[in-house]
PDB file of C-alpha atoms in Angstrom:
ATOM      1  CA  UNK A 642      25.598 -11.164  12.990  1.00 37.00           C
ATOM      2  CA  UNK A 643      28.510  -9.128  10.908  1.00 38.00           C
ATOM      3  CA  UNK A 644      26.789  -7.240   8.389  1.00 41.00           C
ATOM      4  CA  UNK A 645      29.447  -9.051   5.522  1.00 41.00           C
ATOM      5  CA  UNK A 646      27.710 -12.295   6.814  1.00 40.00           C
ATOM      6  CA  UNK A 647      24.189 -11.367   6.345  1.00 41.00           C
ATOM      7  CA  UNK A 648      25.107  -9.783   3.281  1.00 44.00           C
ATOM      8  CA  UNK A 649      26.613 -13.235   2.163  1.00 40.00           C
ATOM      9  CA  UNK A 650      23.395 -14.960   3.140  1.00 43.00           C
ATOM     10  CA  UNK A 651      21.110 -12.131   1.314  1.00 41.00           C
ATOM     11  CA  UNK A 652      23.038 -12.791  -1.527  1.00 42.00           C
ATOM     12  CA  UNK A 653      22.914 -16.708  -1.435  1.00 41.00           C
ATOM     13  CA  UNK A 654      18.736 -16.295  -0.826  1.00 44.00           C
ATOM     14  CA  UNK A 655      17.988 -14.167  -3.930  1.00 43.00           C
ATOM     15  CA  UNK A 656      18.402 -17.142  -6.472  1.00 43.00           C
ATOM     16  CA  UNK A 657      15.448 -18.894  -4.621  1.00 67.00           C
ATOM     17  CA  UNK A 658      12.701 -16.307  -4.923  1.00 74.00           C
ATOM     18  CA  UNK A 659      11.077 -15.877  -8.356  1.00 87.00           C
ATOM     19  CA  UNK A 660      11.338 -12.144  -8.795  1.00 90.00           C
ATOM     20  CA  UNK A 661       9.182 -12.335 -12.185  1.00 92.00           C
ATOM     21  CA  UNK A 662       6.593 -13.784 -10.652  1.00 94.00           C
ATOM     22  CA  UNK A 663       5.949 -12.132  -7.684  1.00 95.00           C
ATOM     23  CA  UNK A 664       6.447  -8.426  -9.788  1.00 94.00           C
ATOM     24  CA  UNK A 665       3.277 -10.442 -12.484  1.00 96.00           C
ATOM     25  CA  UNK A 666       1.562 -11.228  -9.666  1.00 95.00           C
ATOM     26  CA  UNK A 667       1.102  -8.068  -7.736  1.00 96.00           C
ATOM     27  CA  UNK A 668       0.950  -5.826 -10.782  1.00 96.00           C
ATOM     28  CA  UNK A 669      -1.760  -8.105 -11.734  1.00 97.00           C
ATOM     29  CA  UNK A 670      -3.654  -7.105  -8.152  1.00 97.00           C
ATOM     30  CA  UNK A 671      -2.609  -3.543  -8.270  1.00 97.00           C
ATOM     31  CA  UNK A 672      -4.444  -3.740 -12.359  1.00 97.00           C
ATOM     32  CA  UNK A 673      -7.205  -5.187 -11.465  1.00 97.00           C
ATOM     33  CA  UNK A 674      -7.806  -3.345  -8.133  1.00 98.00           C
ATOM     34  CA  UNK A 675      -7.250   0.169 -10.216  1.00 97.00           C
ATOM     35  CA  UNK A 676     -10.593  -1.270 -12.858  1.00 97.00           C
ATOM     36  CA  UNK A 677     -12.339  -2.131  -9.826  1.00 97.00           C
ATOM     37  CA  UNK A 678     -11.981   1.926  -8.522  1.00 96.00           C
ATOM     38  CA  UNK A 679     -12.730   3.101 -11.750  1.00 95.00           C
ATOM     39  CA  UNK A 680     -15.696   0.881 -12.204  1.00 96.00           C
ATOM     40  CA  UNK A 681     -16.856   1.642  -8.500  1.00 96.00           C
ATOM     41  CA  UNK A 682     -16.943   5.005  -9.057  1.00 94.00           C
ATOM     42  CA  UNK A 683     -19.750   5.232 -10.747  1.00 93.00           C
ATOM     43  CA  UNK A 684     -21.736   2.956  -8.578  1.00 94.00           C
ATOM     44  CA  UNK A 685     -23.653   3.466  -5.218  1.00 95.00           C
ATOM     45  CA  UNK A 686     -20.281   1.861  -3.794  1.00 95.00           C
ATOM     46  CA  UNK A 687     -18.803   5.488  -3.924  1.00 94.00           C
ATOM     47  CA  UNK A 688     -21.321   6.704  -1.590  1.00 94.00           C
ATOM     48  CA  UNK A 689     -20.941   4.301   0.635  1.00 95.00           C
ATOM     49  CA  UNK A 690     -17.202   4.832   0.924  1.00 94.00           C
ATOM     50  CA  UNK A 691     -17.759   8.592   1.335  1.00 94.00           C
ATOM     51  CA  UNK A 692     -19.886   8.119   3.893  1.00 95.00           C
ATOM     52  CA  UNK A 693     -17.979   5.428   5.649  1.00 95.00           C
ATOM     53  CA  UNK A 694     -14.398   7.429   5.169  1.00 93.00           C
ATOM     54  CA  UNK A 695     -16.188  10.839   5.808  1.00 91.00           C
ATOM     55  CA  UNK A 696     -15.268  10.460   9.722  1.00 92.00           C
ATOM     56  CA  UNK A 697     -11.173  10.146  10.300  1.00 94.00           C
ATOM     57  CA  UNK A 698     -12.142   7.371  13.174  1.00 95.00           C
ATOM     58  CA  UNK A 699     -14.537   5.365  11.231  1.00 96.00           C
ATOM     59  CA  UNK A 700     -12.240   5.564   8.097  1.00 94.00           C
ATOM     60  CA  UNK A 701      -9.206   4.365   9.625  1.00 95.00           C
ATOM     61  CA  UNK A 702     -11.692   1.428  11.510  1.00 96.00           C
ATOM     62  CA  UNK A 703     -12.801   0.307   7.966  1.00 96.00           C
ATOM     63  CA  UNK A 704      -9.461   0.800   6.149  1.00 95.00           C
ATOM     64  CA  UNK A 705      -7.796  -2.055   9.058  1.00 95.00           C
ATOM     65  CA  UNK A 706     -10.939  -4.067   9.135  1.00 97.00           C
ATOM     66  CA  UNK A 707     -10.853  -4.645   5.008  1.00 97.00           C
ATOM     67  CA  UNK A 708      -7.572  -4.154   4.294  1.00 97.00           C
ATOM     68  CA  UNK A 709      -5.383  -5.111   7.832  1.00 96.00           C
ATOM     69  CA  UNK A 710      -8.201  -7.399   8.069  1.00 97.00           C
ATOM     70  CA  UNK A 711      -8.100  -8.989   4.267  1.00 97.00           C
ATOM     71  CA  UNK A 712      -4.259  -9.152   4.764  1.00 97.00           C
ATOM     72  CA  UNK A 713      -4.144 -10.686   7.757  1.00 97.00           C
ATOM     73  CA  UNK A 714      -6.511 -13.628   6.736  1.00 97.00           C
ATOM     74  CA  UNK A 715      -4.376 -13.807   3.089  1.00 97.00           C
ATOM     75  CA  UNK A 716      -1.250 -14.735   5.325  1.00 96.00           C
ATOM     76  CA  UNK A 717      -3.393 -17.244   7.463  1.00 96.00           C
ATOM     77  CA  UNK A 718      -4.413 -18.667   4.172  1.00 96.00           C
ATOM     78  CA  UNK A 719      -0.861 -19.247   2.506  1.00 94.00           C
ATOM     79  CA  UNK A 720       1.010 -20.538   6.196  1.00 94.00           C
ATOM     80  CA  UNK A 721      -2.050 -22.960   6.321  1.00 94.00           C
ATOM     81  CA  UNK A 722      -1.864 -23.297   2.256  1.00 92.00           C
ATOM     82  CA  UNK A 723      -5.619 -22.892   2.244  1.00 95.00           C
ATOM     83  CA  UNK A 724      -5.624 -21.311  -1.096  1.00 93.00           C
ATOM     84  CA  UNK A 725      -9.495 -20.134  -0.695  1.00 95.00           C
ATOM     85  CA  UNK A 726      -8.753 -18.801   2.307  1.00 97.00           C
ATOM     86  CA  UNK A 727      -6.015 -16.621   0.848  1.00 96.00           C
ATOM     87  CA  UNK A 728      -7.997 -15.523  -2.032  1.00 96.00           C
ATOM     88  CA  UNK A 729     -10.977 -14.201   0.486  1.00 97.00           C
ATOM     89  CA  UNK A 730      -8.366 -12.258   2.514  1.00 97.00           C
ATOM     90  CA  UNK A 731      -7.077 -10.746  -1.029  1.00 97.00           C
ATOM     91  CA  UNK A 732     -10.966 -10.058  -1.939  1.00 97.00           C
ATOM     92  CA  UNK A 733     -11.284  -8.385   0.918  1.00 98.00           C
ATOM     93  CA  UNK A 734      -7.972  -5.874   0.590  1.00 98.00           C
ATOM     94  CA  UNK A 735      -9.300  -5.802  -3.156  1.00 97.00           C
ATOM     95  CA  UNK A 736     -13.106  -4.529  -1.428  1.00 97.00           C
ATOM     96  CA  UNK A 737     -10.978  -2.327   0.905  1.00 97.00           C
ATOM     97  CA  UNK A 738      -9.663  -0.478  -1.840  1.00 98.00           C
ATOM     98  CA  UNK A 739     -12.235  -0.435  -4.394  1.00 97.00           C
ATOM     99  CA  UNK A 740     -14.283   1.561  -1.602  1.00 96.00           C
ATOM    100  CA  UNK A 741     -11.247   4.010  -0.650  1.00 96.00           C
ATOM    101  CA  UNK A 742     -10.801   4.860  -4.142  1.00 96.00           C
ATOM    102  CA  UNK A 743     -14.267   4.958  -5.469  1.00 95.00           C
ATOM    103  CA  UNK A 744     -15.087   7.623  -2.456  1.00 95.00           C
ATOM    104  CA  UNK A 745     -12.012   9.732  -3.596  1.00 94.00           C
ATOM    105  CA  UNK A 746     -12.569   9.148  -7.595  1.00 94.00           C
ATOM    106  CA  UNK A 747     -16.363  10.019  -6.993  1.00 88.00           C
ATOM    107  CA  UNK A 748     -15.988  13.732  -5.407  1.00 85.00           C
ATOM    108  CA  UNK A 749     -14.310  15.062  -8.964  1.00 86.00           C
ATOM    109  CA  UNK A 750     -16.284  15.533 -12.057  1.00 86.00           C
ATOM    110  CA  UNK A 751     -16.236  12.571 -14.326  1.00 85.00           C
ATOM    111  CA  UNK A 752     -13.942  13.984 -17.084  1.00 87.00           C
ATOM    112  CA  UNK A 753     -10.529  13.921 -14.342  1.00 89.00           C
ATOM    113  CA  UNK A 754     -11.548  10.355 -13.150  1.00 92.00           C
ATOM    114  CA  UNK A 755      -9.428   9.075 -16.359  1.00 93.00           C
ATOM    115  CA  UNK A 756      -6.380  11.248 -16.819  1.00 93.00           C
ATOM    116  CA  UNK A 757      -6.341  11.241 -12.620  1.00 94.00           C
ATOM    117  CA  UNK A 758      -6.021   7.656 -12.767  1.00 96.00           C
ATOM    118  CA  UNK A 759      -3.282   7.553 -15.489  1.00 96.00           C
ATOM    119  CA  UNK A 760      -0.914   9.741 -13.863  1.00 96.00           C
ATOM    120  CA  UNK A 761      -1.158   8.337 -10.467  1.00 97.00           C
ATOM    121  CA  UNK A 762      -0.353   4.944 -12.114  1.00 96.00           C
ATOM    122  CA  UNK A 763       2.357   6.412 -13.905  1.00 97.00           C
ATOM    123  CA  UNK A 764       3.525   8.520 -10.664  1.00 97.00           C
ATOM    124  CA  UNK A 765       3.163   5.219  -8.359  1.00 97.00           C
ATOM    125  CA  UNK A 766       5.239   3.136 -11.320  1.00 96.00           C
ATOM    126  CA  UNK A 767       8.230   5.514 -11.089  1.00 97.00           C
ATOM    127  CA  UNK A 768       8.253   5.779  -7.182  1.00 97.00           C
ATOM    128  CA  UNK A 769       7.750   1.878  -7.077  1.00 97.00           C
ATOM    129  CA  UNK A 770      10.516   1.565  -9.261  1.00 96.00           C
ATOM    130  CA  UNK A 771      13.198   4.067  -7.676  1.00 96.00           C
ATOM    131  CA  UNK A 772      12.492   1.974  -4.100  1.00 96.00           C
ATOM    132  CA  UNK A 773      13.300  -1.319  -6.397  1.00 96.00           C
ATOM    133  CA  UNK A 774      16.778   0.583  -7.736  1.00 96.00           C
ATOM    134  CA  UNK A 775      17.603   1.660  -4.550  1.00 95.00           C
ATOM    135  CA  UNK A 776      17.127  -1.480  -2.241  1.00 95.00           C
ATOM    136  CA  UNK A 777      18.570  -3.797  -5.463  1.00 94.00           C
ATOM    137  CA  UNK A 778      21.861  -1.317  -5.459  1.00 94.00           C
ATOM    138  CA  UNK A 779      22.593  -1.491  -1.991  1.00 91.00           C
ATOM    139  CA  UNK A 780      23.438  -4.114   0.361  1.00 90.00           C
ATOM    140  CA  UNK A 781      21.798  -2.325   3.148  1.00 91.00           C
ATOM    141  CA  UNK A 782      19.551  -4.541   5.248  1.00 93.00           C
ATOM    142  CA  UNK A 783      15.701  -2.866   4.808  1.00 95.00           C
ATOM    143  CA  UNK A 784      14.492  -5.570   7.747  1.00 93.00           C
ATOM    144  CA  UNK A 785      13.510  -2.621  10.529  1.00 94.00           C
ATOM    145  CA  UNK A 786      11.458  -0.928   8.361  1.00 95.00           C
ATOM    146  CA  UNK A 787       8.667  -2.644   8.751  1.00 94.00           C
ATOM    147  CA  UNK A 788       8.614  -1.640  12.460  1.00 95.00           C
ATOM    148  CA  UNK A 789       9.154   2.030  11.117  1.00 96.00           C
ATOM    149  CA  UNK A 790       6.411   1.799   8.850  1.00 96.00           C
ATOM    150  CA  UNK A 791       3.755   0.608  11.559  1.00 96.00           C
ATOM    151  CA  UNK A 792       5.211   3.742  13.795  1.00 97.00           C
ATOM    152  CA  UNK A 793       4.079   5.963  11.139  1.00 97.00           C
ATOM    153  CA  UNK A 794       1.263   4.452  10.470  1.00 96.00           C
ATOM    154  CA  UNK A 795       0.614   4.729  14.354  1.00 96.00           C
ATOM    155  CA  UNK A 796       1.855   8.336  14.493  1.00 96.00           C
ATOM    156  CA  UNK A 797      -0.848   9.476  11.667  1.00 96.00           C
ATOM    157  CA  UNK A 798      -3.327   7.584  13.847  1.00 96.00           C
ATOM    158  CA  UNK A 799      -2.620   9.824  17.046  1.00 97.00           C
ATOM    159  CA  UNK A 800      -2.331  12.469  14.562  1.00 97.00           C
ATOM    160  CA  UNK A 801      -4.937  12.302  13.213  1.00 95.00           C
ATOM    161  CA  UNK A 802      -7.397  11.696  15.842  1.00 95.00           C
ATOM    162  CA  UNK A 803      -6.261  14.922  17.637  1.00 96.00           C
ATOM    163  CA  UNK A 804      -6.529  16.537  14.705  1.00 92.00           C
ATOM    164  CA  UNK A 805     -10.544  15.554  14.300  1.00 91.00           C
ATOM    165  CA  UNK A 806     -10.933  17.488  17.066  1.00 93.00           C
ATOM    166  CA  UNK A 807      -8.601  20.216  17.141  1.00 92.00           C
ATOM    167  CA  UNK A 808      -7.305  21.287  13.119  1.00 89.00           C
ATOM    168  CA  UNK A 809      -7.860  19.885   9.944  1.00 90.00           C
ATOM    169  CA  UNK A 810      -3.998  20.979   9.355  1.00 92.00           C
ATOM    170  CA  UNK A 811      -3.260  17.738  11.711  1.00 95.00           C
ATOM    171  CA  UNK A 812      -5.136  15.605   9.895  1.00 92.00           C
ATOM    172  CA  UNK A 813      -3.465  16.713   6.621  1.00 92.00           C
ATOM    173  CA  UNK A 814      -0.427  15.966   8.411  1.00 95.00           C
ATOM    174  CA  UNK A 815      -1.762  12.038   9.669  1.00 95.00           C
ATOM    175  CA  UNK A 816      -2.332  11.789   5.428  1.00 94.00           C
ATOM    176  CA  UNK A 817       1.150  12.421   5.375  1.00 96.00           C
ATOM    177  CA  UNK A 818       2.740  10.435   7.383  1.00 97.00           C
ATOM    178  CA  UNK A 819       0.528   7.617   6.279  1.00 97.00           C
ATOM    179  CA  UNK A 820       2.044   8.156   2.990  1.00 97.00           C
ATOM    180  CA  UNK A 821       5.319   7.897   3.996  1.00 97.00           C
ATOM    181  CA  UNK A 822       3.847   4.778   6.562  1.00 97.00           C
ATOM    182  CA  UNK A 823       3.142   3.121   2.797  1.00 97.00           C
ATOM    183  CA  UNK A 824       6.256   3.969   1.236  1.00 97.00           C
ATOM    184  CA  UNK A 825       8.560   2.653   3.779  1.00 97.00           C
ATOM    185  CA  UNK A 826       6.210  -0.743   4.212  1.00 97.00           C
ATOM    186  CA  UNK A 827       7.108  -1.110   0.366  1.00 97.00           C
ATOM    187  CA  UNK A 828      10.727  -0.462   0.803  1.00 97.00           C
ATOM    188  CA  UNK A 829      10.626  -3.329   3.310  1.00 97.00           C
ATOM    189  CA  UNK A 830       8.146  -5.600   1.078  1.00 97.00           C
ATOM    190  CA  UNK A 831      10.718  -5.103  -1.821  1.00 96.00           C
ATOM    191  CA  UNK A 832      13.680  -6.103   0.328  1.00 96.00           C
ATOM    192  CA  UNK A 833      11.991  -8.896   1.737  1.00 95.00           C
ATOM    193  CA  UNK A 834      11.848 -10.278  -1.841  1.00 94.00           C
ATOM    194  CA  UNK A 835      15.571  -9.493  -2.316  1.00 93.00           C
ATOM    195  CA  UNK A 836      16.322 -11.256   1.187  1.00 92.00           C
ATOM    196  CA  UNK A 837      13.916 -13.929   0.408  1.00 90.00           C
ATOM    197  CA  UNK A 838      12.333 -13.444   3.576  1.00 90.00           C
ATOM    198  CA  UNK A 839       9.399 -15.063   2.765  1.00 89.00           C
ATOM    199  CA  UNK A 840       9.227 -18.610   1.251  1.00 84.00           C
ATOM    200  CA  UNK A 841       5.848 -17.873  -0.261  1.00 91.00           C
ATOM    201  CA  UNK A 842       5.379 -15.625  -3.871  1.00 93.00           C
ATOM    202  CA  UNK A 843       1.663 -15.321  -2.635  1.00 94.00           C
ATOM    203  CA  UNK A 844       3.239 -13.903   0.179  1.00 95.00           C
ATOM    204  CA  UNK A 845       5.570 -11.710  -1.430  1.00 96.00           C
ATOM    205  CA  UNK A 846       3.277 -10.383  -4.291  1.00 97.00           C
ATOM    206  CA  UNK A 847       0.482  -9.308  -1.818  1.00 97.00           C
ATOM    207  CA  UNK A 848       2.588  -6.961   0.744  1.00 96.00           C
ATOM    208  CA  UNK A 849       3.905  -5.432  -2.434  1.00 97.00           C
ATOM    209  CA  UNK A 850       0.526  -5.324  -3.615  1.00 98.00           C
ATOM    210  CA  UNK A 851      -0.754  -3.595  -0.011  1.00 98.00           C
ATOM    211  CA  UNK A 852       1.892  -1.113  -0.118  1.00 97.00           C
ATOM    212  CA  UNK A 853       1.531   0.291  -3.704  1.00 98.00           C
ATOM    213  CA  UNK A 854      -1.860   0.646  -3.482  1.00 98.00           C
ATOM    214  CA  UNK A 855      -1.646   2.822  -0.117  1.00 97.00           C
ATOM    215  CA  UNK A 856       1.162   4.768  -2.117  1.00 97.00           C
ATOM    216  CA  UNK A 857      -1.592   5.008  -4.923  1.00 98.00           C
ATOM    217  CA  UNK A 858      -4.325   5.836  -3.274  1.00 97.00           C
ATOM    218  CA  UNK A 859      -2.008   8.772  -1.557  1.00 96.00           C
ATOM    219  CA  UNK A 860      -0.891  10.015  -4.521  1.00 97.00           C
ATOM    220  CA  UNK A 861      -4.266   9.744  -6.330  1.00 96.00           C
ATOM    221  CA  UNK A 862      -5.806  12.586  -3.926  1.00 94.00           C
ATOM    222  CA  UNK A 863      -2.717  14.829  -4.405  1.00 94.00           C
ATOM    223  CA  UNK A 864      -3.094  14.414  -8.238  1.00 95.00           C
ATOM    224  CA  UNK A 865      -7.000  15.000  -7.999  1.00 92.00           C
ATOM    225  CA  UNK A 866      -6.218  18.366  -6.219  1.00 89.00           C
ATOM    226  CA  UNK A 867      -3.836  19.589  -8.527  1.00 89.00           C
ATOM    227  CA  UNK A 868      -6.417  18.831 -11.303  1.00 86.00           C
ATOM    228  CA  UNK A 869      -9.467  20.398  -9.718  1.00 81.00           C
ATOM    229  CA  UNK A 870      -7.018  23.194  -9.641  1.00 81.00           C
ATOM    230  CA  UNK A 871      -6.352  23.509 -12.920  1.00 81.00           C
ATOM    231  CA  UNK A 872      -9.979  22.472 -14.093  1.00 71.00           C
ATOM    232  CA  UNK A 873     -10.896  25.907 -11.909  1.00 67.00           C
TER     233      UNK A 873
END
């Protein structure tokens, strides 16, 4: 296919998804999943999530069980338009989350858990919304990086796990390219909107929704470290 002819058709799809809605609907997710960390963070939930994300292996097991897991059932859900279903696979990215964060909003003293959380929304907004500018401006098809994102996401796996045993500097590195795993899975997301890949808003609203929050949850511990920093 000419790349004038799928530019044509990208063009013709954008009129059928409803852009509006599927920005309400995962800023609505990413909103309430943000209350939930805040909330957790002050609960026994924290602990658990320490103790559960303490161990690179058993961290990344949990993060795909709830969240790879939770979106995985969500998309079984909406292509089988069992709405409950969908909304138990969103629970569970929502759980997946709300532990993650709680964990990382629970090691700082309580007085940065506010301001910490306000700039990494902030932060996240602008990134989100440079990837929106950029794949809206262009007419450059976005569609292979999904399969870049899971390499990353792969490569901070292997990473990583040689890193548990051999330098923390690795591991630092997996959080990295995890990061940049997120940010080109939201580049794609945001495309797929644009392209009108998928038929469903559900759909659409809760990959954005998966890839802010790893981009949030990312920047969240850089913004936490550069606090402590200055709290020291």
């Amino acid at each position: 296919m000419s790349a004038a002819h799928e530019r044509t058709q990208t063009r013709h799809r954008v009129s059928t998804t409803d852009v509006p809605k599927v920005a309400g609907i995962a800023t609505a997710l990413v909103a309430v999943n943000i209350l939930l960390m805040f909330v957790a963070s002050y609960t026994p939930l924290a602990v658990l999530g320490r103790l559960l994300f303490a161990n690179f292996f058993v961290g990344v097991a949990t993060f795909i069980v709830t969240i790879g897991g939770g979106f995985w059932i969500s998309n079984r859900g909406i292509e089988a338009d069992v709405l409950p279903l969908a909304g138990a696979g969103v629970a569970l990215i929502q759980f997946g989350y709300t532990l993650l964060g709680s964990a990382i909003l629970g090691l700082v003293p309580s007085e940065l858990v506010v301001p910490s959380l306000a700039i990494t929304t902030v932060l996240t907004g602008l990134l989100t919304a440079g990837v929106v500018v950029l794949v809206y401006r262009t007419d450059r098809s976005f569609d292979r990086w999904q399969l870049y994102s899971r390499g990353l996401f792969v490569a901070g796996f292997v990473v990583g796990g040689v890193g548990f045993f051999v330098t923390p500097a690795l591991v630092l590195l997996a959080s990295v390219l995890f990061f940049l795993g997120f940010v080109t899975d939201l580049t794609y997301e945001i495309w797929a909107v644009k392209a009108n890949r998928y038929a469903s808003t559900l759909r659409n609203a809760i990959g954005i929704y998966v890839a802010v929050m790893g981009v949030f949850i990312h920047i969240l511990q850089l913004v936490l470290r550069v606090l402590s920093l200055l709290d020291n």
